PDB file of C-alpha atoms in Angstrom:
ATOM      1  CA  ARG H  22      63.301  14.782 -68.176  1.00  0.00           C
ATOM      2  CA  GLU H  23      63.600  10.872 -68.273  1.00  0.00           C
ATOM      3  CA  ALA H  24      64.115  11.224 -64.354  1.00  0.00           C
ATOM      4  CA  ALA H  25      61.157  13.803 -63.862  1.00  0.00           C
ATOM      5  CA  GLY H  26      59.055  11.288 -65.952  1.00  0.00           C
ATOM      6  CA  LYS H  27      60.072   8.323 -63.673  1.00  0.00           C
ATOM      7  CA  VAL H  28      59.090  10.436 -60.472  1.00  0.00           C
ATOM      8  CA  LEU H  29      56.117  11.543 -61.777  1.00  0.00           C
ATOM      9  CA  SER H  30      55.339   7.699 -62.635  1.00  0.00           C
ATOM     10  CA  THR H  31      56.122   6.866 -59.602  1.00  0.00           C
ATOM     11  CA  LEU H  32      53.929   9.421 -57.954  1.00  0.00           C
ATOM     12  CA  VAL H  33      50.960   8.421 -59.893  1.00  0.00           C
ATOM     13  CA  ARG H  34      51.196   4.933 -58.920  1.00  0.00           C
ATOM     14  CA  LEU H  35      51.540   5.832 -55.560  1.00  0.00           C
ATOM     15  CA  MET H  36      48.550   7.734 -55.854  1.00  0.00           C
ATOM     16  CA  LEU H  37      46.686   5.087 -57.385  1.00  0.00           C
ATOM     17  CA  ALA H  38      47.878   2.641 -54.943  1.00  0.00           C
ATOM     18  CA  LYS H  39      46.768   5.067 -52.244  1.00  0.00           C
ATOM     19  CA  LYS H  40      43.351   5.491 -53.568  1.00  0.00           C
ATOM     20  CA  GLU H  41      43.342   1.633 -54.242  1.00  0.00           C
ATOM     21  CA  MET H  42      44.084   1.021 -50.354  1.00  0.00           C
ATOM     22  CA  ALA H  43      41.258   3.885 -49.475  1.00  0.00           C
ATOM     23  CA  HIS H  44      38.483   1.911 -51.946  1.00  0.00           C
ATOM     24  CA  ARG H  45      39.741  -1.515 -50.225  1.00  0.00           C
ATOM     25  CA  ARG H  46      39.037  -0.039 -46.632  1.00  0.00           C
ATOM     26  CA  ARG H  47      35.741   1.147 -47.617  1.00  0.00           C
ATOM     27  CA  LEU H  48      34.822  -1.911 -49.007  1.00  0.00           C
ATOM     28  CA  ARG H  49      35.680  -3.576 -45.599  1.00  0.00           C
ATOM     29  CA  ASP H  50      34.146  -1.006 -43.561  1.00  0.00           C
ATOM     30  CA  ASP H  51      30.977  -1.562 -45.625  1.00  0.00           C
ATOM     31  CA  GLU H  52      31.097  -5.390 -45.189  1.00  0.00           C
ATOM     32  CA  ARG H  53      31.425  -4.999 -41.421  1.00  0.00           C
ATOM     33  CA  TYR H  54      28.667  -2.692 -41.332  1.00  0.00           C
ATOM     34  CA  ARG H  55      26.578  -4.967 -43.187  1.00  0.00           C
ATOM     35  CA  GLN H  56      27.617  -7.845 -41.300  1.00  0.00           C
ATOM     36  CA  ALA H  57      26.996  -6.152 -37.817  1.00  0.00           C
ATOM     37  CA  GLU H  58      23.625  -5.145 -39.055  1.00  0.00           C
ATOM     38  CA  TYR H  59      23.025  -8.640 -39.913  1.00  0.00           C
ATOM     39  CA  ALA H  60      23.805  -9.955 -36.665  1.00  0.00           C
ATOM     40  CA  ARG H  61      21.832  -7.156 -34.866  1.00  0.00           C
ATOM     41  CA  ILE H  62      18.464  -8.089 -37.068  1.00  0.00           C
ATOM     42  CA  ALA H  63      19.413 -11.798 -36.577  1.00  0.00           C
ATOM     43  CA  ASN H  64      19.795 -11.151 -32.760  1.00  0.00           C
ATOM     44  CA  GLU H  65      16.448  -8.921 -32.637  1.00  0.00           C
ATOM     45  CA  HIS H  66      14.651 -12.066 -34.665  1.00  0.00           C
ATOM     46  CA  SER H  67      15.970 -14.459 -32.242  1.00  0.00           C
ATOM     47  CA  LEU H  68      14.587 -12.214 -29.126  1.00  0.00           C
ATOM     48  CA  SER H  69      11.267 -11.935 -30.887  1.00  0.00           C
ATOM     49  CA  LEU H  70      11.058 -15.548 -31.469  1.00  0.00           C
ATOM     50  CA  LYS H  71      12.103 -16.022 -27.623  1.00  0.00           C
ATOM     51  CA  HIS H  72       9.717 -13.632 -26.719  1.00  0.00           C
ATOM     52  CA  ALA H  73       7.011 -15.253 -28.388  1.00  0.00           C
ATOM     53  CA  ARG H  74       7.776 -18.626 -27.346  1.00  0.00           C
ATOM     54  CA  GLN H  75       7.741 -17.155 -23.530  1.00  0.00           C
ATOM     55  CA  LYS H  76       4.357 -15.670 -24.150  1.00  0.00           C
ATOM     56  CA  GLU H  77       3.036 -18.901 -25.780  1.00  0.00           C
ATOM     57  CA  GLU H  78       4.267 -21.008 -22.368  1.00  0.00           C
ATOM     58  CA  LEU H  79       2.995 -18.397 -20.229  1.00  0.00           C
ATOM     59  CA  GLU H  80      -0.574 -18.571 -21.790  1.00  0.00           C
ATOM     60  CA  GLN H  81      -0.067 -22.456 -21.899  1.00  0.00           C
ATOM     61  CA  GLN H  82       0.521 -22.398 -18.132  1.00  0.00           C
ATOM     62  CA  GLU H  83      -2.323 -20.173 -17.479  1.00  0.00           C
ATOM     63  CA  ARG H  84      -5.055 -22.480 -19.487  1.00  0.00           C
ATOM     64  CA  ARG H  85      -3.608 -25.149 -17.378  1.00  0.00           C
ATOM     65  CA  GLU H  86      -3.911 -23.685 -13.894  1.00  0.00           C
ATOM     66  CA  ALA H  87      -7.172 -22.567 -15.291  1.00  0.00           C
ATOM     67  CA  MET H  88      -8.186 -25.926 -16.099  1.00  0.00           C
ATOM     68  CA  ALA H  89      -6.746 -27.336 -12.585  1.00  0.00           C
ATOM     69  CA  ASP H  90      -8.885 -24.635 -10.913  1.00  0.00           C
ATOM     70  CA  GLY H  91     -12.088 -25.851 -12.786  1.00  0.00           C
ATOM     71  CA  ARG H  92     -11.326 -29.538 -11.759  1.00  0.00           C
ATOM     72  CA  ARG H  93     -10.638 -28.220  -8.245  1.00  0.00           C
ATOM     73  CA  ILE H  94     -14.031 -26.327  -7.827  1.00  0.00           C
ATOM     74  CA  LEU H  95     -16.053 -29.273  -9.489  1.00  0.00           C
ATOM     75  CA  MET H  96     -14.401 -31.539  -7.272  1.00  0.00           C
ATOM     76  CA  LEU H  97     -15.194 -29.197  -4.387  1.00  0.00           C
ATOM     77  CA  THR H  98     -18.721 -28.649  -5.759  1.00  0.00           C
ATOM     78  CA  GLN H  99     -19.413 -32.671  -6.021  1.00  0.00           C
ATOM     79  CA  ALA H 100     -18.238 -33.520  -2.640  1.00  0.00           C
ATOM     80  CA  ALA H 101     -20.616 -30.614  -1.218  1.00  0.00           C
ATOM     81  CA  GLN H 102     -23.464 -32.218  -3.431  1.00  0.00           C
ATOM     82  CA  GLU H 103     -22.493 -35.537  -1.809  1.00  0.00           C
ATOM     83  CA  LYS H 104     -22.320 -34.634   1.586  1.00  0.00           C
ATOM     84  CA  VAL H 105     -26.112 -32.902   1.172  1.00  0.00           C
ATOM     85  CA  ARG H 106     -27.283 -36.371  -0.324  1.00  0.00           C
ATOM     86  CA  ALA H 107     -25.864 -38.191   2.315  1.00  0.00           C
ATOM     87  CA  LYS H 108     -27.720 -35.885   4.935  1.00  0.00           C
ATOM     88  CA  LYS H 109     -30.900 -36.176   2.930  1.00  0.00           C
ATOM     89  CA  GLU H 110     -30.653 -39.958   2.994  1.00  0.00           C
ATOM     90  CA  GLU H 111     -29.785 -40.217   6.502  1.00  0.00           C
ATOM     91  CA  ALA H 112     -32.545 -37.934   7.397  1.00  0.00           C
ATOM     92  CA  LYS H 113     -34.714 -39.885   5.076  1.00  0.00           C
ATOM     93  CA  LYS H 114     -33.630 -43.108   7.028  1.00  0.00           C
ATOM     94  CA  PHE H 115     -33.993 -41.361  10.377  1.00  0.00           C
ATOM     95  CA  GLN H 116     -37.705 -40.502   9.329  1.00  0.00           C
ATOM     96  CA  LEU H 117     -38.440 -44.068   8.326  1.00  0.00           C
ATOM     97  CA  ASP H 118     -36.910 -45.777  11.325  1.00  0.00           C
ATOM     98  CA  ARG H 119     -39.002 -43.475  13.521  1.00  0.00           C
ATOM     99  CA  LEU H 120     -42.241 -44.246  11.543  1.00  0.00           C
ATOM    100  CA  TYR H 121     -41.479 -47.981  11.630  1.00  0.00           C
ATOM    101  CA  GLY H 122     -40.724 -47.773  15.108  1.00  0.00           C
ATOM    102  CA  LEU H 123     -44.338 -45.770  16.013  1.00  0.00           C
ATOM    103  CA  THR H 124     -46.133 -48.377  13.692  1.00  0.00           C
ATOM    104  CA  PRO H 125     -47.168 -51.659  15.419  1.00  0.00           C
ATOM    105  CA  ALA H 126     -45.515 -54.699  13.828  1.00  0.00           C
TER     106      ALA H 126
END
């Protein structure tokens, strides 16, 4: 009887230990899952920030290029206007020279 009680007691302790080990394993698995999920979310957030940063840099580059194009067009327009003004000035000078050449002194 006493031996049966010891065997039963040992079996109960083994069952409780097995149950406790299974519980700890579940806790470890849950913790691993939580950490993996947290890492995944952090990675997605990091990628999202990286994507947003790249998009902002691209928009800034496009704005810089547009401003450079605007400056280039402005310079070309000003150069063309200066060329037209110089031709008009030359034509005016030529006409004055002809007029003064025809007028007796």
